[in-house]
PDB file of C-alpha atoms in Angstrom:
ATOM      1  CA  MET A 191     -14.951 -18.939  -0.884  1.00 67.00           C
ATOM      2  CA  GLY A 192     -11.842 -17.516  -2.014  1.00 74.00           C
ATOM      3  CA  ALA A 193      -8.105 -17.602  -1.068  1.00 94.00           C
ATOM      4  CA  ILE A 194      -7.270 -15.381   2.006  1.00 98.00           C
ATOM      5  CA  GLN A 195      -3.530 -14.122   1.766  1.00 98.00           C
ATOM      6  CA  VAL A 196      -1.396 -12.484   5.038  1.00 98.00           C
ATOM      7  CA  GLY A 197       1.010  -9.958   4.923  1.00 98.00           C
ATOM      8  CA  THR A 198       2.934  -7.622   6.170  1.00 98.00           C
ATOM      9  CA  ALA A 199       3.186  -3.491   4.384  1.00 97.00           C
ATOM     10  CA  SER A 200       6.915  -3.983   5.341  1.00 93.00           C
ATOM     11  CA  TRP A 201      10.103  -6.891   6.201  1.00 97.00           C
ATOM     12  CA  THR A 202      13.421  -4.033   6.483  1.00 96.00           C
ATOM     13  CA  ASP A 203      11.719  -1.698   8.683  1.00 96.00           C
ATOM     14  CA  ARG A 204      14.603  -0.315  11.022  1.00 96.00           C
ATOM     15  CA  THR A 205      12.707  -1.195  13.962  1.00 97.00           C
ATOM     16  CA  LEU A 206      11.721  -4.167  12.772  1.00 98.00           C
ATOM     17  CA  ILE A 207      15.180  -6.071  12.518  1.00 97.00           C
ATOM     18  CA  ALA A 208      16.477  -4.125  16.175  1.00 97.00           C
ATOM     19  CA  SER A 209      13.239  -6.297  17.598  1.00 97.00           C
ATOM     20  CA  GLY A 210      14.766  -9.377  17.574  1.00 97.00           C
ATOM     21  CA  TRP A 211      11.761 -10.814  15.402  1.00 98.00           C
ATOM     22  CA  TYR A 212      15.199 -11.720  13.289  1.00 98.00           C
ATOM     23  CA  PRO A 213      16.843 -14.275  15.270  1.00 98.00           C
ATOM     24  CA  PRO A 214      20.573 -13.153  15.496  1.00 97.00           C
ATOM     25  CA  GLU A 215      21.979 -14.976  12.115  1.00 98.00           C
ATOM     26  CA  VAL A 216      18.961 -13.703   9.967  1.00 98.00           C
ATOM     27  CA  ASP A 217      21.747 -10.891   9.228  1.00 96.00           C
ATOM     28  CA  THR A 218      21.278  -9.668   4.759  1.00 97.00           C
ATOM     29  CA  PRO A 219      18.759  -8.294   2.626  1.00 97.00           C
ATOM     30  CA  GLU A 220      19.137 -11.292   0.833  1.00 98.00           C
ATOM     31  CA  LYS A 221      18.772 -14.102   4.676  1.00 98.00           C
ATOM     32  CA  ARG A 222      15.462 -11.545   5.554  1.00 98.00           C
ATOM     33  CA  LEU A 223      13.313 -11.519   3.007  1.00 98.00           C
ATOM     34  CA  ARG A 224      13.819 -15.674   2.612  1.00 98.00           C
ATOM     35  CA  PHE A 225      12.776 -15.841   6.553  1.00 98.00           C
ATOM     36  CA  TYR A 226       9.701 -13.743   5.995  1.00 98.00           C
ATOM     37  CA  ALA A 227       8.816 -15.494   2.916  1.00 98.00           C
ATOM     38  CA  ASP A 228       8.533 -18.649   4.608  1.00 98.00           C
ATOM     39  CA  ARG A 229       6.392 -17.214   7.610  1.00 98.00           C
ATOM     40  CA  PHE A 230       3.954 -14.980   5.017  1.00 98.00           C
ATOM     41  CA  PRO A 231       2.879 -15.512   1.351  1.00 98.00           C
ATOM     42  CA  LEU A 232       1.973 -11.817   0.692  1.00 98.00           C
ATOM     43  CA  VAL A 233       4.532  -8.542   1.403  1.00 98.00           C
ATOM     44  CA  GLU A 234       3.508  -4.942  -0.075  1.00 98.00           C
ATOM     45  CA  VAL A 235       6.494  -2.910  -1.223  1.00 98.00           C
ATOM     46  CA  ASP A 236       5.979   0.877   0.062  1.00 97.00           C
ATOM     47  CA  SER A 237       9.371   2.453  -0.920  1.00 97.00           C
ATOM     48  CA  THR A 238       8.119   2.464  -4.738  1.00 98.00           C
ATOM     49  CA  TYR A 239       6.337   5.625  -3.459  1.00 98.00           C
ATOM     50  CA  TYR A 240       9.068   7.139  -2.348  1.00 97.00           C
ATOM     51  CA  GLY A 241      11.135   7.081  -4.893  1.00 97.00           C
ATOM     52  CA  MET A 242      10.895   5.059  -8.007  1.00 97.00           C
ATOM     53  CA  PRO A 243      11.812   1.055  -8.350  1.00 97.00           C
ATOM     54  CA  ASN A 244      14.520  -1.056  -9.632  1.00 96.00           C
ATOM     55  CA  GLU A 245      14.663  -4.004 -11.804  1.00 98.00           C
ATOM     56  CA  ARG A 246      17.144  -5.282 -10.777  1.00 98.00           C
ATOM     57  CA  THR A 247      16.156  -5.435  -7.230  1.00 98.00           C
ATOM     58  CA  ALA A 248      12.804  -6.647  -8.854  1.00 98.00           C
ATOM     59  CA  ALA A 249      15.124  -9.481  -9.602  1.00 98.00           C
ATOM     60  CA  LEU A 250      16.525  -9.864  -6.718  1.00 98.00           C
ATOM     61  CA  TRP A 251      12.798 -10.376  -4.847  1.00 98.00           C
ATOM     62  CA  ALA A 252      11.275 -12.282  -7.148  1.00 98.00           C
ATOM     63  CA  GLY A 253      13.996 -14.507  -6.761  1.00 98.00           C
ATOM     64  CA  ARG A 254      15.071 -14.651  -3.718  1.00 98.00           C
ATOM     65  CA  THR A 255      11.001 -15.921  -2.908  1.00 98.00           C
ATOM     66  CA  PRO A 256       9.622 -19.060  -3.498  1.00 98.00           C
ATOM     67  CA  ALA A 257       6.439 -19.895  -6.157  1.00 97.00           C
ATOM     68  CA  GLY A 258       3.329 -18.183  -5.203  1.00 96.00           C
ATOM     69  CA  PHE A 259       4.759 -15.182  -3.543  1.00 98.00           C
ATOM     70  CA  THR A 260       3.556 -12.512  -3.778  1.00 98.00           C
ATOM     71  CA  PHE A 261       4.632  -8.457  -3.435  1.00 98.00           C
ATOM     72  CA  ASN A 262       1.622  -5.320  -3.956  1.00 98.00           C
ATOM     73  CA  VAL A 263       3.639  -2.440  -4.594  1.00 98.00           C
ATOM     74  CA  LYS A 264       2.545   0.979  -3.792  1.00 98.00           C
ATOM     75  CA  ALA A 265       2.496   3.325  -6.535  1.00 98.00           C
ATOM     76  CA  PHE A 266       4.853   6.934  -6.829  1.00 98.00           C
ATOM     77  CA  SER A 267       3.618   9.810  -5.147  1.00 98.00           C
ATOM     78  CA  LEU A 268       3.414  11.111  -7.886  1.00 98.00           C
ATOM     79  CA  PHE A 269       0.850   9.147 -10.076  1.00 98.00           C
ATOM     80  CA  THR A 270      -2.135   9.544  -6.332  1.00 98.00           C
ATOM     81  CA  GLN A 271      -1.537  13.558  -6.617  1.00 97.00           C
ATOM     82  CA  HIS A 272       1.219  13.484  -3.732  1.00 98.00           C
ATOM     83  CA  PRO A 273       4.099  16.097  -3.626  1.00 97.00           C
ATOM     84  CA  THR A 274       6.647  14.392  -4.658  1.00 97.00           C
ATOM     85  CA  ARG A 275      10.293  15.064  -3.998  1.00 96.00           C
ATOM     86  CA  LEU A 276      12.434  16.368  -6.469  1.00 95.00           C
ATOM     87  CA  ALA A 277      15.704  13.985  -6.135  1.00 94.00           C
ATOM     88  CA  SER A 278      13.200  11.389  -6.624  1.00 96.00           C
ATOM     89  CA  LEU A 279      12.863  11.828  -9.946  1.00 96.00           C
ATOM     90  CA  PRO A 280      15.212  11.111 -12.577  1.00 95.00           C
ATOM     91  CA  ALA A 281      18.048  13.716 -13.015  1.00 92.00           C
ATOM     92  CA  GLU A 282      17.119  13.301 -16.672  1.00 94.00           C
ATOM     93  CA  LEU A 283      13.532  13.711 -15.954  1.00 94.00           C
ATOM     94  CA  ARG A 284      14.025  16.348 -13.870  1.00 92.00           C
ATOM     95  CA  PRO A 285      12.399  20.274 -13.871  1.00 88.00           C
ATOM     96  CA  ASP A 286      15.605  22.877 -12.867  1.00 83.00           C
ATOM     97  CA  ARG A 287      15.377  23.609  -8.890  1.00 85.00           C
ATOM     98  CA  GLU A 288      16.064  27.223  -9.460  1.00 81.00           C
ATOM     99  CA  GLN A 289      13.874  27.861 -11.961  1.00 81.00           C
ATOM    100  CA  LEU A 290      10.969  25.550 -10.463  1.00 83.00           C
ATOM    101  CA  GLY A 291      11.494  27.795  -7.002  1.00 82.00           C
ATOM    102  CA  LYS A 292      11.260  24.472  -4.581  1.00 91.00           C
ATOM    103  CA  ASP A 293      12.198  21.167  -3.637  1.00 92.00           C
ATOM    104  CA  THR A 294       9.296  18.961  -4.038  1.00 94.00           C
ATOM    105  CA  VAL A 295       6.425  18.658  -7.010  1.00 94.00           C
ATOM    106  CA  TYR A 296       3.046  17.949  -8.052  1.00 95.00           C
ATOM    107  CA  GLN A 297       1.942  15.854 -11.139  1.00 95.00           C
ATOM    108  CA  ARG A 298       1.072  19.383 -12.357  1.00 93.00           C
ATOM    109  CA  ASP A 299       4.906  20.572 -12.015  1.00 93.00           C
ATOM    110  CA  VAL A 300       6.711  18.309 -14.734  1.00 94.00           C
ATOM    111  CA  PRO A 301       5.444  17.710 -18.645  1.00 94.00           C
ATOM    112  CA  GLN A 302       3.284  15.531 -19.710  1.00 96.00           C
ATOM    113  CA  THR A 303       5.217  13.325 -21.377  1.00 97.00           C
ATOM    114  CA  VAL A 304       7.361  13.252 -17.598  1.00 96.00           C
ATOM    115  CA  THR A 305       4.461  11.557 -16.236  1.00 97.00           C
ATOM    116  CA  ASP A 306       4.405   9.215 -18.888  1.00 97.00           C
ATOM    117  CA  GLU A 307       7.949   8.518 -19.229  1.00 98.00           C
ATOM    118  CA  LEU A 308       8.223   7.333 -15.047  1.00 98.00           C
ATOM    119  CA  TRP A 309       5.429   4.954 -15.686  1.00 98.00           C
ATOM    120  CA  ARG A 310       6.547   3.643 -18.567  1.00 98.00           C
ATOM    121  CA  ARG A 311       9.401   3.119 -16.490  1.00 98.00           C
ATOM    122  CA  PHE A 312       7.632   2.444 -13.524  1.00 98.00           C
ATOM    123  CA  LEU A 313       6.209  -0.733 -15.207  1.00 98.00           C
ATOM    124  CA  ASP A 314       8.739  -1.903 -16.980  1.00 98.00           C
ATOM    125  CA  ALA A 315      10.705  -2.070 -13.615  1.00 98.00           C
ATOM    126  CA  LEU A 316       8.100  -4.472 -12.693  1.00 98.00           C
ATOM    127  CA  GLY A 317       8.481  -6.757 -15.175  1.00 98.00           C
ATOM    128  CA  PRO A 318      10.405  -9.884 -13.294  1.00 98.00           C
ATOM    129  CA  LEU A 319       7.664  -9.817 -10.829  1.00 98.00           C
ATOM    130  CA  CYS A 320       5.164 -10.228 -12.970  1.00 97.00           C
ATOM    131  CA  ARG A 321       7.151 -12.277 -15.284  1.00 97.00           C
ATOM    132  CA  THR A 322       7.274 -14.233 -12.279  1.00 98.00           C
ATOM    133  CA  GLY A 323       3.609 -14.508 -11.590  1.00 97.00           C
ATOM    134  CA  LYS A 324       5.019 -13.210  -7.767  1.00 98.00           C
ATOM    135  CA  LEU A 325       2.737  -9.034  -8.138  1.00 98.00           C
ATOM    136  CA  GLY A 326       0.336  -9.041  -6.782  1.00 98.00           C
ATOM    137  CA  ALA A 327      -1.687  -5.260  -6.692  1.00 98.00           C
ATOM    138  CA  ILE A 328      -0.669  -2.010  -7.337  1.00 98.00           C
ATOM    139  CA  LEU A 329      -2.256   0.529  -4.247  1.00 98.00           C
ATOM    140  CA  LEU A 330      -3.515   3.380  -5.226  1.00 98.00           C
ATOM    141  CA  GLN A 331      -3.763   5.721  -1.982  1.00 98.00           C
ATOM    142  CA  PHE A 332      -5.085   9.384  -2.266  1.00 98.00           C
ATOM    143  CA  PRO A 333      -3.990  11.674  -0.879  1.00 97.00           C
ATOM    144  CA  PRO A 334      -6.168  13.439   2.414  1.00 96.00           C
ATOM    145  CA  TRP A 335      -7.703  17.002  -0.110  1.00 96.00           C
ATOM    146  CA  PHE A 336      -7.992  13.899  -2.977  1.00 98.00           C
ATOM    147  CA  THR A 337     -12.474  14.174  -2.489  1.00 97.00           C
ATOM    148  CA  ILE A 338     -15.499  12.654  -4.115  1.00 98.00           C
ATOM    149  CA  SER A 339     -15.713  14.246  -7.674  1.00 98.00           C
ATOM    150  CA  ARG A 340     -16.172  13.253 -10.942  1.00 98.00           C
ATOM    151  CA  ALA A 341     -12.893  14.168 -11.676  1.00 98.00           C
ATOM    152  CA  ASN A 342     -11.540  12.704  -9.632  1.00 98.00           C
ATOM    153  CA  LYS A 343     -12.946   9.150 -10.689  1.00 98.00           C
ATOM    154  CA  ASN A 344     -11.820   9.550 -14.179  1.00 98.00           C
ATOM    155  CA  TYR A 345      -8.124   9.963 -13.199  1.00 98.00           C
ATOM    156  CA  ILE A 346      -8.861   6.596 -11.278  1.00 98.00           C
ATOM    157  CA  LEU A 347      -9.792   5.680 -14.188  1.00 98.00           C
ATOM    158  CA  ALA A 348      -6.946   6.369 -16.175  1.00 98.00           C
ATOM    159  CA  CYS A 349      -4.468   4.792 -13.997  1.00 98.00           C
ATOM    160  CA  ALA A 350      -6.365   1.490 -14.520  1.00 97.00           C
ATOM    161  CA  GLU A 351      -6.125   1.847 -17.422  1.00 97.00           C
ATOM    162  CA  ARG A 352      -2.082   3.173 -17.580  1.00 96.00           C
ATOM    163  CA  LEU A 353      -1.954  -0.062 -15.755  1.00 96.00           C
ATOM    164  CA  GLY A 354      -3.713  -2.816 -17.966  1.00 91.00           C
ATOM    165  CA  ALA A 355      -4.567  -6.432 -18.035  1.00 87.00           C
ATOM    166  CA  ALA A 356      -1.452  -6.970 -17.047  1.00 90.00           C
ATOM    167  CA  HIS A 357      -0.847  -5.129 -12.743  1.00 96.00           C
ATOM    168  CA  GLN A 358      -3.949  -5.070 -10.894  1.00 97.00           C
ATOM    169  CA  PRO A 359      -4.894  -1.227  -9.422  1.00 98.00           C
ATOM    170  CA  CYS A 360      -6.558  -1.208  -5.623  1.00 98.00           C
ATOM    171  CA  VAL A 361      -7.999   2.721  -4.681  1.00 98.00           C
ATOM    172  CA  GLU A 362      -7.575   4.140  -0.811  1.00 98.00           C
ATOM    173  CA  PHE A 363      -9.216   6.596   0.006  1.00 98.00           C
ATOM    174  CA  ARG A 364      -7.396   9.442   2.718  1.00 96.00           C
ATOM    175  CA  HIS A 365     -10.598  11.700   2.244  1.00 96.00           C
ATOM    176  CA  ARG A 366     -14.112  10.631   4.119  1.00 95.00           C
ATOM    177  CA  SER A 367     -16.155  11.721   0.938  1.00 97.00           C
ATOM    178  CA  TRP A 368     -15.971   9.072  -0.586  1.00 98.00           C
ATOM    179  CA  LEU A 369     -17.389   6.092   2.048  1.00 97.00           C
ATOM    180  CA  ILE A 370     -19.818   8.974   4.552  1.00 96.00           C
ATOM    181  CA  GLU A 371     -23.186   7.485   4.083  1.00 95.00           C
ATOM    182  CA  ASP A 372     -24.423   9.744   1.757  1.00 97.00           C
ATOM    183  CA  ASN A 373     -21.375   8.883  -0.863  1.00 97.00           C
ATOM    184  CA  ARG A 374     -20.828   4.879  -0.247  1.00 98.00           C
ATOM    185  CA  ALA A 375     -22.715   3.059  -2.743  1.00 98.00           C
ATOM    186  CA  GLU A 376     -22.644   5.836  -5.323  1.00 98.00           C
ATOM    187  CA  THR A 377     -18.215   4.551  -4.534  1.00 98.00           C
ATOM    188  CA  LEU A 378     -18.930   1.208  -4.496  1.00 98.00           C
ATOM    189  CA  ASN A 379     -20.973   1.149  -7.652  1.00 98.00           C
ATOM    190  CA  PHE A 380     -18.466   3.119  -8.978  1.00 98.00           C
ATOM    191  CA  LEU A 381     -15.678   1.134  -8.638  1.00 98.00           C
ATOM    192  CA  SER A 382     -17.629  -2.176  -8.930  1.00 98.00           C
ATOM    193  CA  THR A 383     -18.956  -1.312 -12.277  1.00 98.00           C
ATOM    194  CA  HIS A 384     -14.894  -0.581 -13.559  1.00 97.00           C
ATOM    195  CA  GLY A 385     -13.316  -3.639 -11.396  1.00 97.00           C
ATOM    196  CA  VAL A 386     -11.230  -1.891  -9.585  1.00 98.00           C
ATOM    197  CA  PRO A 387     -10.598  -3.418  -6.095  1.00 98.00           C
ATOM    198  CA  LEU A 388     -11.745  -0.839  -3.241  1.00 98.00           C
ATOM    199  CA  VAL A 389      -8.845  -1.121  -0.021  1.00 98.00           C
ATOM    200  CA  CYS A 390     -11.104  -1.237   2.879  1.00 98.00           C
ATOM    201  CA  VAL A 391      -9.282  -0.128   6.248  1.00 98.00           C
ATOM    202  CA  ASP A 392      -9.319   0.076  10.022  1.00 97.00           C
ATOM    203  CA  MET A 393      -7.445   2.775  11.001  1.00 96.00           C
ATOM    204  CA  PRO A 394      -7.565   5.949  13.358  1.00 95.00           C
ATOM    205  CA  GLN A 395     -11.142   7.669  12.653  1.00 95.00           C
ATOM    206  CA  GLY A 396     -12.134  11.841  13.831  1.00 91.00           C
ATOM    207  CA  HIS A 397      -8.943  13.315  11.718  1.00 89.00           C
ATOM    208  CA  ALA A 398      -9.412  15.155   8.110  1.00 84.00           C
ATOM    209  CA  SER A 399      -7.309  11.432   7.008  1.00 87.00           C
ATOM    210  CA  SER A 400      -9.984   8.999   8.332  1.00 93.00           C
ATOM    211  CA  VAL A 401     -12.445   7.042   6.539  1.00 95.00           C
ATOM    212  CA  PRO A 402     -14.557   4.198   8.021  1.00 95.00           C
ATOM    213  CA  PRO A 403     -13.820   1.306   8.098  1.00 94.00           C
ATOM    214  CA  VAL A 404     -16.227   0.108   5.123  1.00 97.00           C
ATOM    215  CA  VAL A 405     -16.138  -3.802   4.496  1.00 97.00           C
ATOM    216  CA  ALA A 406     -17.031  -4.471   0.529  1.00 97.00           C
ATOM    217  CA  ALA A 407     -15.744  -6.257  -2.370  1.00 98.00           C
ATOM    218  CA  THR A 408     -15.139  -4.259  -5.147  1.00 98.00           C
ATOM    219  CA  ALA A 409     -13.783  -6.337  -7.670  1.00 98.00           C
ATOM    220  CA  LYS A 410     -12.595 -10.526  -7.810  1.00 97.00           C
ATOM    221  CA  LEU A 411     -10.212  -8.917  -5.125  1.00 98.00           C
ATOM    222  CA  ALA A 412     -10.255  -7.654  -1.874  1.00 98.00           C
ATOM    223  CA  VAL A 413      -7.518  -5.644   0.043  1.00 98.00           C
ATOM    224  CA  VAL A 414      -7.410  -4.700   3.658  1.00 98.00           C
ATOM    225  CA  ARG A 415      -5.069  -2.497   5.036  1.00 98.00           C
ATOM    226  CA  PHE A 416      -4.631  -2.373   8.739  1.00 98.00           C
ATOM    227  CA  HIS A 417      -3.330   1.603   9.707  1.00 97.00           C
ATOM    228  CA  GLY A 418      -3.429   0.203  14.110  1.00 96.00           C
ATOM    229  CA  HIS A 419      -5.055   3.139  15.853  1.00 96.00           C
ATOM    230  CA  SER A 420      -2.259   5.236  16.885  1.00 95.00           C
ATOM    231  CA  GLU A 421      -2.853   8.662  19.685  1.00 92.00           C
ATOM    232  CA  LYS A 422      -0.339   9.981  17.407  1.00 91.00           C
ATOM    233  CA  TRP A 423      -1.728   9.044  13.881  1.00 94.00           C
ATOM    234  CA  THR A 424      -1.394  12.906  13.025  1.00 91.00           C
ATOM    235  CA  SER A 425       2.546  12.888  14.214  1.00 93.00           C
ATOM    236  CA  LYS A 426       5.211  13.357  11.181  1.00 91.00           C
ATOM    237  CA  ASP A 427       7.456  10.457  12.846  1.00 92.00           C
ATOM    238  CA  ILE A 428       6.624   7.078  11.354  1.00 91.00           C
ATOM    239  CA  HIS A 429       6.773   5.178  13.764  1.00 92.00           C
ATOM    240  CA  GLU A 430       4.937   6.523  16.455  1.00 93.00           C
ATOM    241  CA  ARG A 431       2.535   7.463  13.959  1.00 93.00           C
ATOM    242  CA  PHE A 432       1.828   3.419  12.940  1.00 94.00           C
ATOM    243  CA  GLY A 433       3.270   2.325  15.775  1.00 95.00           C
ATOM    244  CA  TYR A 434      -0.500   0.121  17.402  1.00 97.00           C
ATOM    245  CA  ARG A 435      -0.252  -3.345  18.234  1.00 97.00           C
ATOM    246  CA  TYR A 436      -3.535  -5.251  18.197  1.00 98.00           C
ATOM    247  CA  SER A 437      -5.008  -6.623  21.381  1.00 98.00           C
ATOM    248  CA  LEU A 438      -6.565 -10.530  19.991  1.00 98.00           C
ATOM    249  CA  GLU A 439     -10.000  -8.984  20.502  1.00 98.00           C
ATOM    250  CA  GLU A 440      -9.771  -6.736  18.060  1.00 98.00           C
ATOM    251  CA  LEU A 441      -8.148  -9.345  16.456  1.00 98.00           C
ATOM    252  CA  ARG A 442     -11.245 -11.703  16.312  1.00 98.00           C
ATOM    253  CA  GLU A 443     -13.644  -8.564  14.937  1.00 97.00           C
ATOM    254  CA  TRP A 444     -12.716  -8.935  12.474  1.00 98.00           C
ATOM    255  CA  ALA A 445     -11.662 -12.341  11.436  1.00 98.00           C
ATOM    256  CA  PRO A 446     -15.350 -12.832  10.460  1.00 97.00           C
ATOM    257  CA  ARG A 447     -15.411  -9.533   8.671  1.00 97.00           C
ATOM    258  CA  VAL A 448     -12.580 -11.126   6.607  1.00 98.00           C
ATOM    259  CA  LYS A 449     -14.196 -13.848   6.369  1.00 97.00           C
ATOM    260  CA  ALA A 450     -16.805 -12.638   4.417  1.00 96.00           C
ATOM    261  CA  LEU A 451     -14.974 -10.635   2.609  1.00 97.00           C
ATOM    262  CA  SER A 452     -13.853 -13.750   0.905  1.00 96.00           C
ATOM    263  CA  GLU A 453     -17.212 -15.301  -0.003  1.00 96.00           C
ATOM    264  CA  GLN A 454     -17.506 -11.612  -1.874  1.00 96.00           C
ATOM    265  CA  ALA A 455     -14.221 -11.837  -4.146  1.00 97.00           C
ATOM    266  CA  GLU A 456     -12.333 -14.482  -5.124  1.00 97.00           C
ATOM    267  CA  ARG A 457      -8.897 -13.380  -3.428  1.00 97.00           C
ATOM    268  CA  VAL A 458      -8.660 -11.297   0.238  1.00 98.00           C
ATOM    269  CA  GLN A 459      -5.677  -9.943   0.843  1.00 98.00           C
ATOM    270  CA  VAL A 460      -4.279  -8.884   4.174  1.00 98.00           C
ATOM    271  CA  LEU A 461      -2.041  -6.415   5.531  1.00 98.00           C
ATOM    272  CA  LEU A 462      -0.585  -5.744   8.449  1.00 98.00           C
ATOM    273  CA  ASN A 463       0.290  -1.525   7.661  1.00 98.00           C
ATOM    274  CA  ASN A 464       1.478  -0.736  11.814  1.00 97.00           C
ATOM    275  CA  CYS A 465       4.970  -1.080  10.749  1.00 95.00           C
ATOM    276  CA  TYR A 466       7.079  -0.026  13.930  1.00 96.00           C
ATOM    277  CA  ARG A 467       9.412  -2.792  15.825  1.00 97.00           C
ATOM    278  CA  ASP A 468       6.997  -5.826  14.776  1.00 98.00           C
ATOM    279  CA  TYR A 469       4.027  -4.979  16.204  1.00 98.00           C
ATOM    280  CA  ALA A 470       2.863  -6.003  12.339  1.00 98.00           C
ATOM    281  CA  GLN A 471       4.145  -9.213  11.902  1.00 98.00           C
ATOM    282  CA  VAL A 472       3.516 -10.760  15.315  1.00 98.00           C
ATOM    283  CA  ASN A 473      -0.607  -9.064  14.439  1.00 98.00           C
ATOM    284  CA  ALA A 474      -0.313 -10.862  10.856  1.00 98.00           C
ATOM    285  CA  GLN A 475       0.202 -14.109  12.263  1.00 98.00           C
ATOM    286  CA  GLN A 476      -2.457 -13.999  14.369  1.00 98.00           C
ATOM    287  CA  LEU A 477      -4.764 -12.786  12.168  1.00 98.00           C
ATOM    288  CA  MET A 478      -3.887 -15.938   9.816  1.00 98.00           C
ATOM    289  CA  ASP A 479      -4.461 -18.459  13.026  1.00 97.00           C
ATOM    290  CA  LEU A 480      -7.660 -16.261  13.806  1.00 97.00           C
ATOM    291  CA  LEU A 481      -9.076 -17.355  10.319  1.00 97.00           C
ATOM    292  CA  GLN A 482      -6.837 -20.745   9.780  1.00 92.00           C
ATOM    293  CA  GLY A 483      -9.330 -22.212  13.352  1.00 78.00           C
TER     294      GLY A 483
END
């Protein structure tokens, strides 16, 4: 049976800090990360989706956490074909705003040399986590318009090739075509053949970005992300979108599924992404207790 790590997708959210989950004396970024890492073995860094990571910051993360702690890192938005703010690109690599005529870019809007350089800087910045053995998976979360196709499969493989042996990718889909019944076997076989972990998700259903909660291990690593079931899933307010607290009954239903994954994979990572106040931290602890019971 593979080891199971449980954590959350944030330790710095302002509503978490305001919730009182951190004691009053835990009042600095360093203290908060140390406090978090004393309670959970895993965390996901999502800030790297919005802006390029910084090597100095990664070194601080590595130094403030114990041996065996794991950071999963979300890939920069440009790499997963999302719109990317011009301001989030390094100034020397940024297209001219007036010539471009917009404030956001897609990968197709920048030269290949710029994309190559961004990938290089992204991975270099994670060096401190790699060298200390604390880098987990790189989350490639693709957008709702990234449908199942030969071209998109090839793009996933191209990303995996860029990451190389030192950086483990995992793939989360946001278009149901990948995991509907007619295509599910094809998708799982594709990922298994290339040793790429599928990110299993629990999320609201009935939306354009909804994918079914398929639980399957396609590599030595298995990943599960819990997004909640907010009735405001389409809201642009991130706290409305993810502001959902799982009941103990819901988590009890998931615990055997997670245990089943651990029989198929060498490692299982479970991340609570219902990041509003202390919802994710409370639910993560409840799930850990259920898995240990």
